[in-house]
mmCIF file of C-alpha atoms in Angstrom:
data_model
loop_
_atom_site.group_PDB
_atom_site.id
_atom_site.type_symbol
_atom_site.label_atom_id
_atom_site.label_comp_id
_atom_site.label_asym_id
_atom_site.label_seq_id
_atom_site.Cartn_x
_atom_site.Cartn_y
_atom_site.Cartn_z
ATOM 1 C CA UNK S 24 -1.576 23.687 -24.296
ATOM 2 C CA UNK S 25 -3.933 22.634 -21.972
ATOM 3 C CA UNK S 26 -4.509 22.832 -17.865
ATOM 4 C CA UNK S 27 -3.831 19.335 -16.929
ATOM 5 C CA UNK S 28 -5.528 17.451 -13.883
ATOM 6 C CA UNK S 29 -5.401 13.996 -11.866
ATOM 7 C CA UNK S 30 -8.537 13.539 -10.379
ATOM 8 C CA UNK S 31 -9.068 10.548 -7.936
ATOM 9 C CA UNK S 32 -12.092 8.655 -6.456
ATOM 10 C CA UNK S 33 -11.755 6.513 -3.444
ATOM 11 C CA UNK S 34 -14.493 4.022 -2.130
ATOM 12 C CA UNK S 35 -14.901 0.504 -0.795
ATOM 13 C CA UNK S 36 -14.303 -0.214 -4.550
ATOM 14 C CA UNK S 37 -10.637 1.203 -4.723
ATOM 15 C CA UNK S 38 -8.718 3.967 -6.430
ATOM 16 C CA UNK S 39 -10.036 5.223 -9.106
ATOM 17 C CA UNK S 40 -7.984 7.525 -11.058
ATOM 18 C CA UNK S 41 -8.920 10.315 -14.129
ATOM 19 C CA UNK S 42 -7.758 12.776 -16.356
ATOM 20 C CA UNK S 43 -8.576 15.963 -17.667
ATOM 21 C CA UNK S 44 -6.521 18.028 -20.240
ATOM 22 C CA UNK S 45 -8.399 20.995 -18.692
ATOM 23 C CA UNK S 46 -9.477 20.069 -15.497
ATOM 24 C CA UNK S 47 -7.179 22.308 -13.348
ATOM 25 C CA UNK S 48 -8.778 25.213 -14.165
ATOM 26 C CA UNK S 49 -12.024 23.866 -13.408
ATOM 27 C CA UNK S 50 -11.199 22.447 -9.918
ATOM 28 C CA UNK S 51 -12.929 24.911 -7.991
ATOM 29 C CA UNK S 52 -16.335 24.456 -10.138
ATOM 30 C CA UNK S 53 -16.269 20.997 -9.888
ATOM 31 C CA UNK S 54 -16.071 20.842 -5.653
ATOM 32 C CA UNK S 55 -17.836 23.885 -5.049
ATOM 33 C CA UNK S 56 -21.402 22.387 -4.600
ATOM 34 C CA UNK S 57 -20.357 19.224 -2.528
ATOM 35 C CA UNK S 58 -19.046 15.777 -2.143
ATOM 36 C CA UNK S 59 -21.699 14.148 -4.931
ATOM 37 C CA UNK S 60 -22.002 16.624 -7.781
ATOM 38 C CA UNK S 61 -17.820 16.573 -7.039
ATOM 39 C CA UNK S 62 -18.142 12.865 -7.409
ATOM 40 C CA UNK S 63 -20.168 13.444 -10.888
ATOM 41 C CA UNK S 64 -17.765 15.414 -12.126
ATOM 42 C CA UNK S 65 -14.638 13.085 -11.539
ATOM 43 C CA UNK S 66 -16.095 9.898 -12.572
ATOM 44 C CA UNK S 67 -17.294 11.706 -15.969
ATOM 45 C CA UNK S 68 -13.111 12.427 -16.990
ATOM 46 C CA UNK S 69 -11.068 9.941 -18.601
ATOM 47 C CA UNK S 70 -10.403 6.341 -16.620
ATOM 48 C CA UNK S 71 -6.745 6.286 -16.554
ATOM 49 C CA UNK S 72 -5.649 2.323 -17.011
ATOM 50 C CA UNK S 73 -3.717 1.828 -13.833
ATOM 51 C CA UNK S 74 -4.417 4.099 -10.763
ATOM 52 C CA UNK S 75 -0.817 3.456 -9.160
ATOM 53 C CA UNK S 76 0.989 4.375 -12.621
ATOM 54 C CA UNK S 77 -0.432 6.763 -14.541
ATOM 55 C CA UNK S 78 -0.697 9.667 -12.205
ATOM 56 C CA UNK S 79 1.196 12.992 -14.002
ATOM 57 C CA UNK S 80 4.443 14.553 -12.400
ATOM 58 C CA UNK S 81 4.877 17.696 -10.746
ATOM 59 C CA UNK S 82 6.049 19.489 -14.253
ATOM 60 C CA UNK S 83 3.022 18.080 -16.080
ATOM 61 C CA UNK S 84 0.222 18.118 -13.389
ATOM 62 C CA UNK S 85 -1.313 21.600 -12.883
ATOM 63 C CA UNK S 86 -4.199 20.745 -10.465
ATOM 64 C CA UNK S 87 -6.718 18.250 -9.294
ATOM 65 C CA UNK S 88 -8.275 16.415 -6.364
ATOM 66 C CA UNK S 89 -8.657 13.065 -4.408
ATOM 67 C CA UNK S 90 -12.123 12.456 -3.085
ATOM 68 C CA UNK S 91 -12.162 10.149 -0.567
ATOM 69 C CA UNK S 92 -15.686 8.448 0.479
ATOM 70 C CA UNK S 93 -13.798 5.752 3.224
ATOM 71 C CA UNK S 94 -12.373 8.702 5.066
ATOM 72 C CA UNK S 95 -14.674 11.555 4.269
ATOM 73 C CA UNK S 96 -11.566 13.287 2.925
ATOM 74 C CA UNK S 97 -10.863 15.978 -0.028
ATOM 75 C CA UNK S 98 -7.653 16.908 -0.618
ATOM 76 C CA UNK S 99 -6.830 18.986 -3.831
ATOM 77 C CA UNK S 100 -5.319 21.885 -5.690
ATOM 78 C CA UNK S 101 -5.162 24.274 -8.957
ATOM 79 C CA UNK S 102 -7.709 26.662 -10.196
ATOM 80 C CA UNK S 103 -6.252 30.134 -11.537
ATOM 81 C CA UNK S 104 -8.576 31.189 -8.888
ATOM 82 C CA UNK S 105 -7.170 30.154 -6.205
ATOM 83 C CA UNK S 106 -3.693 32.051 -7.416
ATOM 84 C CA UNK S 107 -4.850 35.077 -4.842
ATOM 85 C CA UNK S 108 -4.596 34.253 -1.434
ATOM 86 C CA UNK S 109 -7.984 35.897 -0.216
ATOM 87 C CA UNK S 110 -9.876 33.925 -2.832
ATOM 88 C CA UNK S 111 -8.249 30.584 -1.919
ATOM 89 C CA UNK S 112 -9.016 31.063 1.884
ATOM 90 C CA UNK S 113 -13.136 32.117 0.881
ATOM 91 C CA UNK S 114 -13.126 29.092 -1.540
ATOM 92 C CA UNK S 115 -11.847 26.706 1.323
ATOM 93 C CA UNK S 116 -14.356 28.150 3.807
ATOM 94 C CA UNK S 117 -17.250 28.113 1.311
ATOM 95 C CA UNK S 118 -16.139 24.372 1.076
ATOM 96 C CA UNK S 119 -16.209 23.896 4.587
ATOM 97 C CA UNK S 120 -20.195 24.918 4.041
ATOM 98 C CA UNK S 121 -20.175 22.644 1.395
ATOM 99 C CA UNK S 122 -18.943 19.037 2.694
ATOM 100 C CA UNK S 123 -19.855 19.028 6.649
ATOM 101 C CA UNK S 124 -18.114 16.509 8.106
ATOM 102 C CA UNK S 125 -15.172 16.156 5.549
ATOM 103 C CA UNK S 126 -11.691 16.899 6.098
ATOM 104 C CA UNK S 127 -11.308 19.841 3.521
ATOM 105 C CA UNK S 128 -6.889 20.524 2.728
ATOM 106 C CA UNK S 129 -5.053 22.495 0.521
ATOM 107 C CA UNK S 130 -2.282 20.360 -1.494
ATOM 108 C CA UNK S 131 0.835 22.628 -0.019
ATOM 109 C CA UNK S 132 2.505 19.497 -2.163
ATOM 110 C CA UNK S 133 0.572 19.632 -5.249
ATOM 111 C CA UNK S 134 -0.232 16.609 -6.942
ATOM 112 C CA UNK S 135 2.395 14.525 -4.191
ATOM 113 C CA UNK S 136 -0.432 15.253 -1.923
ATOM 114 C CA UNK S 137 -2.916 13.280 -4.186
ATOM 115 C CA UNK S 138 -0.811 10.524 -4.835
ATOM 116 C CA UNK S 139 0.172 9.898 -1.422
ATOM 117 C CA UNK S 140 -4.027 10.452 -0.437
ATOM 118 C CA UNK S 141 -4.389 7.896 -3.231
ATOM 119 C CA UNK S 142 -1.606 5.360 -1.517
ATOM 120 C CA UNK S 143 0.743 5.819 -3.851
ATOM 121 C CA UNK S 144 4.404 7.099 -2.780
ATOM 122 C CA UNK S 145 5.514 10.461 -3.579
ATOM 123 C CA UNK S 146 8.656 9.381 -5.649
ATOM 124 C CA UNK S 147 6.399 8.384 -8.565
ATOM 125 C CA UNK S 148 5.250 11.880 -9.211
ATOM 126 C CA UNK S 149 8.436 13.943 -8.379
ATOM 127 C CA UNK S 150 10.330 15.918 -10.137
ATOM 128 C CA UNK S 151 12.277 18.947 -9.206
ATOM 129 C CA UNK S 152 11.845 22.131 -9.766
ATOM 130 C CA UNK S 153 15.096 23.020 -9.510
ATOM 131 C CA UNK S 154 14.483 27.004 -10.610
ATOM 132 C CA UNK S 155 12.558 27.623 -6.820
ATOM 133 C CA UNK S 156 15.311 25.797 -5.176
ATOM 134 C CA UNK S 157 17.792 28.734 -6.126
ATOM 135 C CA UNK S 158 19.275 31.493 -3.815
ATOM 136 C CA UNK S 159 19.429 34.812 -5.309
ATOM 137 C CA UNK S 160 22.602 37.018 -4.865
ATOM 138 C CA UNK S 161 20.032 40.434 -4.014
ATOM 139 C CA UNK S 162 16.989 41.621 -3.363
ATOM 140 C CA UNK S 163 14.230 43.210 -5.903
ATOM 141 C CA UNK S 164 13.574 46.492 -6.100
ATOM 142 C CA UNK S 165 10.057 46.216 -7.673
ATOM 143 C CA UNK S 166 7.397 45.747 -5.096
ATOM 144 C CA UNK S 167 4.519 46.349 -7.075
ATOM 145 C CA UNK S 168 4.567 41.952 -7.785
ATOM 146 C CA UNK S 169 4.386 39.459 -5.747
ATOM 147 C CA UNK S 170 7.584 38.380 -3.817
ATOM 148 C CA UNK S 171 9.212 35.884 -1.839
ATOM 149 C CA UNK S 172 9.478 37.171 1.859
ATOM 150 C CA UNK S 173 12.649 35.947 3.613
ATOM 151 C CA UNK S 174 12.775 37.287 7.216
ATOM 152 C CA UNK S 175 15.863 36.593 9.759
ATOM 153 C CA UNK S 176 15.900 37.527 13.104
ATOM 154 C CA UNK S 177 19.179 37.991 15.169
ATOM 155 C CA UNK S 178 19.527 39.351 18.260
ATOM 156 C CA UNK S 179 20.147 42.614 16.615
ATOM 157 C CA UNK S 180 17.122 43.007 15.079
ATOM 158 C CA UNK S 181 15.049 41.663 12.366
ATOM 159 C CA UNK S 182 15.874 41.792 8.512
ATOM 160 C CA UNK S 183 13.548 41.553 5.460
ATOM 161 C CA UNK S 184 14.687 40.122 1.928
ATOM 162 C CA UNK S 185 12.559 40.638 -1.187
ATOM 163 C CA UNK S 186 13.225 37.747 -3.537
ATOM 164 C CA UNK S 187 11.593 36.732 -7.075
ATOM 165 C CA UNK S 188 8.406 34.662 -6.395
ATOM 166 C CA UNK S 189 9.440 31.970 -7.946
ATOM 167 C CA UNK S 190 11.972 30.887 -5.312
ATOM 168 C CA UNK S 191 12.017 29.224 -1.760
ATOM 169 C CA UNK S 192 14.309 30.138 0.771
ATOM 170 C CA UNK S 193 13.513 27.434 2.923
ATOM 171 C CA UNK S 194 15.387 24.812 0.186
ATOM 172 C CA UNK S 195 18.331 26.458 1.687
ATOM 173 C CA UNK S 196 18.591 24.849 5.159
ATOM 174 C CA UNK S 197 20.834 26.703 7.982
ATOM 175 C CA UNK S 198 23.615 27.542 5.311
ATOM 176 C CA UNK S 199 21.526 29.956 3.948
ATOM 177 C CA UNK S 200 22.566 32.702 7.121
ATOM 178 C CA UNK S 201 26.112 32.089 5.586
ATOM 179 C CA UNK S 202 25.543 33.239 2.086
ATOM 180 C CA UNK S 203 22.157 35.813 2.667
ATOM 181 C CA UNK S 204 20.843 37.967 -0.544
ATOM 182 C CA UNK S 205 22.665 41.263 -0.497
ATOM 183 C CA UNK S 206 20.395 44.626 0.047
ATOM 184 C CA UNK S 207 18.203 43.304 3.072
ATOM 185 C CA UNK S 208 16.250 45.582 5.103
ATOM 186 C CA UNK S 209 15.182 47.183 8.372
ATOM 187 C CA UNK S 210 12.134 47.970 7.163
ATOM 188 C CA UNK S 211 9.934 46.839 4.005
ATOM 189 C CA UNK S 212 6.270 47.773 3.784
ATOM 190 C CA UNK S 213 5.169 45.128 0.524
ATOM 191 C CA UNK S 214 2.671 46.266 -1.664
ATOM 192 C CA UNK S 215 0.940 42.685 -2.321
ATOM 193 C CA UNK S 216 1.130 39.631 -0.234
ATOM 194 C CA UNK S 217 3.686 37.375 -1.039
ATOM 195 C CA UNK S 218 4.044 34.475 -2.597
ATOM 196 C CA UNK S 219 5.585 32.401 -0.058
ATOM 197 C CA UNK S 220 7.709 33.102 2.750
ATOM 198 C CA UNK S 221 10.358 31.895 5.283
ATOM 199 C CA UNK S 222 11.433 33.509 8.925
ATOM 200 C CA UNK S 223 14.442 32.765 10.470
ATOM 201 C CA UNK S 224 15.059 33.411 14.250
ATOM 202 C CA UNK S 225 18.914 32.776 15.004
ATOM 203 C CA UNK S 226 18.706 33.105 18.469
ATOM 204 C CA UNK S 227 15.521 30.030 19.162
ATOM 205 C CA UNK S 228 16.930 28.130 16.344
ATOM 206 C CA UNK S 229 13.433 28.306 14.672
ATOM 207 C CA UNK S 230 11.855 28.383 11.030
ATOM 208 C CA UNK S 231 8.883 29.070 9.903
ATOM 209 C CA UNK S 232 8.353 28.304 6.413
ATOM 210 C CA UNK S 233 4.352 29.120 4.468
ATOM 211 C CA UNK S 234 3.137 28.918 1.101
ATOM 212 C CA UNK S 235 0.366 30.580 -0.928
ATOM 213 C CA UNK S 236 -0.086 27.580 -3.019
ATOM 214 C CA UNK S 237 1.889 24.669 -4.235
ATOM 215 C CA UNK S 238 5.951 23.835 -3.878
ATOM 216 C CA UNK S 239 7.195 20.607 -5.470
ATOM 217 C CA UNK S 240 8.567 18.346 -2.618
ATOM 218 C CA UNK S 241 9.384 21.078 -0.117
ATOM 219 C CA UNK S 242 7.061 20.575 2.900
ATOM 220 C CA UNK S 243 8.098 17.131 3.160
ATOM 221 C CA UNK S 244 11.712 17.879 2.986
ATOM 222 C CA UNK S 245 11.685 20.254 5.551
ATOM 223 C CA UNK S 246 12.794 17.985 8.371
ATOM 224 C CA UNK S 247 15.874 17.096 6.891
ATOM 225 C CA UNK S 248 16.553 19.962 5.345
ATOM 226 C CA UNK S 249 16.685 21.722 8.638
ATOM 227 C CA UNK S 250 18.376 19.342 10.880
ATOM 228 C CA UNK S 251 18.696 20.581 14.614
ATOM 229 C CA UNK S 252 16.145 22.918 14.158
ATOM 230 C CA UNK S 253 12.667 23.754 14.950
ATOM 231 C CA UNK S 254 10.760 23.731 11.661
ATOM 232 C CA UNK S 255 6.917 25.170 11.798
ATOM 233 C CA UNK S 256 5.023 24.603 8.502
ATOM 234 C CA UNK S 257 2.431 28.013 8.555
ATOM 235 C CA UNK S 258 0.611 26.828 5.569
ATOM 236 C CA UNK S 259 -0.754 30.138 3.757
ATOM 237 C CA UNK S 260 -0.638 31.746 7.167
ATOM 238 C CA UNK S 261 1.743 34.653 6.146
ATOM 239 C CA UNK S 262 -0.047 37.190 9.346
ATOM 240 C CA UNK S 263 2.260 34.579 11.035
ATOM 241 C CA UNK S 264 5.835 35.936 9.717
ATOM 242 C CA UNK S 265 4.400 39.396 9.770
ATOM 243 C CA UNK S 266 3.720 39.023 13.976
ATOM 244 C CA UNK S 267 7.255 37.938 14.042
ATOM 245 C CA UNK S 268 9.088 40.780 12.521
ATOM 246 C CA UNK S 269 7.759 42.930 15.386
ATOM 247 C CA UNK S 270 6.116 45.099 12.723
ATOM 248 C CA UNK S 271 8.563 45.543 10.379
ATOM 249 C CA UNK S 272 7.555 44.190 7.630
ATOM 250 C CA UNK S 273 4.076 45.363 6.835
ATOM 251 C CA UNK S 274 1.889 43.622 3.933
ATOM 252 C CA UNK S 275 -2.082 43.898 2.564
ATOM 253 C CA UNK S 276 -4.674 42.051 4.861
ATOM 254 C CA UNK S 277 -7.030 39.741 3.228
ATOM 255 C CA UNK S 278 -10.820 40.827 2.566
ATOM 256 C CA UNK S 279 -12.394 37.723 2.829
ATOM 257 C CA UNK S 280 -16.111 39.354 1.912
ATOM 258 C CA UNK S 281 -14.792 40.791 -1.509
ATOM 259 C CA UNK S 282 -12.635 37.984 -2.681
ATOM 260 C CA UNK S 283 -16.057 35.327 -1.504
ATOM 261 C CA UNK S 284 -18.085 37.504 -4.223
ATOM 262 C CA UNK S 285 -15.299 36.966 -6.475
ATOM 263 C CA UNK S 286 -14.985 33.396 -6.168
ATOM 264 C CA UNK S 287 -18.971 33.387 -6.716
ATOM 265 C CA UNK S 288 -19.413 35.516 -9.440
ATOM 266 C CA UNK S 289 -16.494 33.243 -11.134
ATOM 267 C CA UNK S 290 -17.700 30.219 -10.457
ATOM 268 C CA UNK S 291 -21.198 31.167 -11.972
ATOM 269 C CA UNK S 292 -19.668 32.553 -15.131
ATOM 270 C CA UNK S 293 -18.212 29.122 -15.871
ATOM 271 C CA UNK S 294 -21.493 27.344 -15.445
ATOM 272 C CA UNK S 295 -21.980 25.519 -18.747
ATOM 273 C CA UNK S 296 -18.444 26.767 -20.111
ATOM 274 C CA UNK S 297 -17.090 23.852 -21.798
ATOM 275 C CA UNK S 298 -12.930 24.819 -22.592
ATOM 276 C CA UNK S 299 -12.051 21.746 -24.901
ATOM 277 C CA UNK S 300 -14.954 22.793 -27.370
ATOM 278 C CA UNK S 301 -13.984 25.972 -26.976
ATOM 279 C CA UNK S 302 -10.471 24.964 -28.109
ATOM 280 C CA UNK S 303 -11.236 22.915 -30.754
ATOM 281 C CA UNK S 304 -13.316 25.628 -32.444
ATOM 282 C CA UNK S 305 -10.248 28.082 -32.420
ATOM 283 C CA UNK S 306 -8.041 25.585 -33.552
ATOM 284 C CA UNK S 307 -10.722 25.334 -36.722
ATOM 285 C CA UNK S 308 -10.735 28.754 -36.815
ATOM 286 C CA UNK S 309 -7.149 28.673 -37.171
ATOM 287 C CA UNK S 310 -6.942 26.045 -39.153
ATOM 288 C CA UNK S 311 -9.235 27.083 -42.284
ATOM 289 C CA UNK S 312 -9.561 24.447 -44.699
ATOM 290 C CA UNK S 313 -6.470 22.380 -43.819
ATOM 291 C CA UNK S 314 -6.677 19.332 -42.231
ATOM 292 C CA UNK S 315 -6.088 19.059 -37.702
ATOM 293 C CA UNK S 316 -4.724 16.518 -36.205
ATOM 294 C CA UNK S 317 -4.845 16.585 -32.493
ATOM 295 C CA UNK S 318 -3.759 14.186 -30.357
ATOM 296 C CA UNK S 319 -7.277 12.782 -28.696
ATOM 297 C CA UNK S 320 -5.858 13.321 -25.010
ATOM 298 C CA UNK S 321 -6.353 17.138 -26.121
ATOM 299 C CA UNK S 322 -9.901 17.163 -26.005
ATOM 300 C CA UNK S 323 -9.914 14.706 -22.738
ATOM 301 C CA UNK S 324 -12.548 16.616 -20.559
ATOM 302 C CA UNK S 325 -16.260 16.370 -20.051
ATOM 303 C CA UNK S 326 -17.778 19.624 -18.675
ATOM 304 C CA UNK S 327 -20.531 18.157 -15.613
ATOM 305 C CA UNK S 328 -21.952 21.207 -13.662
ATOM 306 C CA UNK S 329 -23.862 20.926 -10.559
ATOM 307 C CA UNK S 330 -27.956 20.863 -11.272
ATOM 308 C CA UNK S 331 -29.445 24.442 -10.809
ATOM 309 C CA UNK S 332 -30.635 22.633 -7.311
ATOM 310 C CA UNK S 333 -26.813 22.037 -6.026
ATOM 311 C CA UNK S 334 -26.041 25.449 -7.354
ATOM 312 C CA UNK S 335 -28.171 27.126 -5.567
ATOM 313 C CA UNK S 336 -27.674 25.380 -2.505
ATOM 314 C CA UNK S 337 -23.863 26.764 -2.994
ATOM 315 C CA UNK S 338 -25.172 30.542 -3.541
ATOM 316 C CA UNK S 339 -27.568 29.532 -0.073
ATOM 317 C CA UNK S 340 -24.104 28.789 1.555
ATOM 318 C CA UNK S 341 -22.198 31.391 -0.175
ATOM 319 C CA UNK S 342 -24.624 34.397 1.353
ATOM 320 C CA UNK S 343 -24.749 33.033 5.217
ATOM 321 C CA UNK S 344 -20.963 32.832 5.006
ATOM 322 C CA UNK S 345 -20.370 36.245 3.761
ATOM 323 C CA UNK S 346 -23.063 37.886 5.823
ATOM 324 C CA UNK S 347 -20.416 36.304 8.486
ATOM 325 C CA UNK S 348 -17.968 37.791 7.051
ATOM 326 C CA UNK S 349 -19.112 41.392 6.502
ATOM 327 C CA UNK S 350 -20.034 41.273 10.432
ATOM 328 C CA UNK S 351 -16.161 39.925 11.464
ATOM 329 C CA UNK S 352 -13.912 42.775 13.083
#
């Protein structure tokens, strides 16, 4: 039980990496309000003995960050917040607000994004998930979840597959036109937006490949998992397979304005929420009189919220962007 989090400072100094048990779920709240009360935040988790070693894998690691102060760089992941699209996209432009003149990126690799920002090599953190790298044999007939949009294009039109979320067709490489899901179609109007996608156009030898959030090892794969082709990472840029299908394949837009309040009104519920303490006094509660014995990496988090200043600088921020917003075609 837990959300578990690498968290990584970077200065003249060195690497510095933490840990939280329940840090992933808090990534959000602790960049929100800028590069120092981030800082705060990070150095406040447990020190983690060796910065090269100790880093989690992909099963284990569920978020976290790497703030950079030598390259003005945050790279980072997580949050059950960020699990819709719309409120992933408002959190990374509020951020944009937030840390002028910092490089602001998604982890589209999870936490082999924040090892490699931390100079350490992917291969220490890897390990497959071998359940997305699966083909199904046919499509799903519930679209009222999130899917996994597989698109191919031929010269005699375009086809849509519906797959389980969990997967990515993109694993597949070019064998994947020899063995496609049965029950595509001509036409597929999705309820939700997806959870990832690929589009394959025969005829230009091209693929795009996006992801709402993270896929273990995939996006630096793609190269050689597409040899001889043309392989264009989207990021969470799913209007991008849409335009391609020629209209087709219809999905939701994003409202940016309503899922920025969201994120907001989130964020400011957690403000003082402290989820070890709150664990530890259900596990008492469970307990009764008998004796607990929890391993002390359970309780490995220190809550550190912005100052009521920083805060309201964010909800300053927060306001001028979705006035913005609101006034967008």
């Amino acid at each position: 039980m837990g959300a578990r989090a690498n968290f990584a400072l970077i200065d003249a100094g060195g690497v510095r990496l933490h840990y939280s048990h329940w840090g992933a779920d808090m990534v959000c709240s602790a960049l929100a309000a800028g590069p120092n009360p981030a800082a705060r935040f990070i150095a406040a988790q447990h020190r983690c003995d060796d910065p090269r070693r100790d880093w989690m894998d992909d099963v284990w690691a569920e978020g976290g960050a790497v703030v950079d102060r030598t390259t003005r760089r945050l790279v980072f992941y997580g949050d059950q917040l960020m699990l819709e699209l719309p409120c992933k996209r408002a959190f990374l432009a509020l951020l944009e607000q937030m840390w002028p003149g910092w490089t602001v990126r998604w982890a589209y690799d999870g936490v082999g994004d924040l090892a490699a920002a931390a100079g350490v090599d992917r291969s220490a953190v890897r390990a497959p998930d071998e359940e997305e790298r699966l083909l199904p044999g046919e499509t799903v007939t519930d679209l009222d979840e999130e899917v996994h949009l597989l698109t191919v294009r031929t010269p005699e039109g375009c086809v849509a597959y519906p797959l389980g979320w969990y997967v990515h067709t993109a694993w597949q490489g070019p064998a994947l036109l020899d063995r496609l899901p049965a029950g595509g179609r001509s036409r597929l109007d999705l309820r939700e937006i997806p959870s990832g996608g690929l589009h394959v156009d025969t005829g230009a030898r091209t693929a795009g490949v996006w992801i709402n959030g993270s896929r273990t090892g995939l996006v630096p794969a793609l190269g050689g998992l597409w040899p001889g082709w043309r392989v264009e990472f989207w990021e969470d840029r799913y209007e991008e397979q849409l335009a391609r299908c020629g209209g087709t394949v219809t999905a939701p837009g994003a409202d940016l304005a309503a899922a920025l309040d969201e994120v907001v009104a989130t964020l400011g519920a957690r403000r003082g929420d402290d989820p070890a303490r709150r664990m530890l006094d259900f596990a008492g509660e469970v307990a009764g009189d008998r004796r607990v014995e929890l391993n002390p990496l359970f309780t490995a988090h220190r809550p550190v919220d912005a100052s009521p200043g920083e805060w309201e600088a964010v909800l300053c921020a927060a306001a001028g962007l979705r006035a913005r917003l609101a006034a967008a075609p």
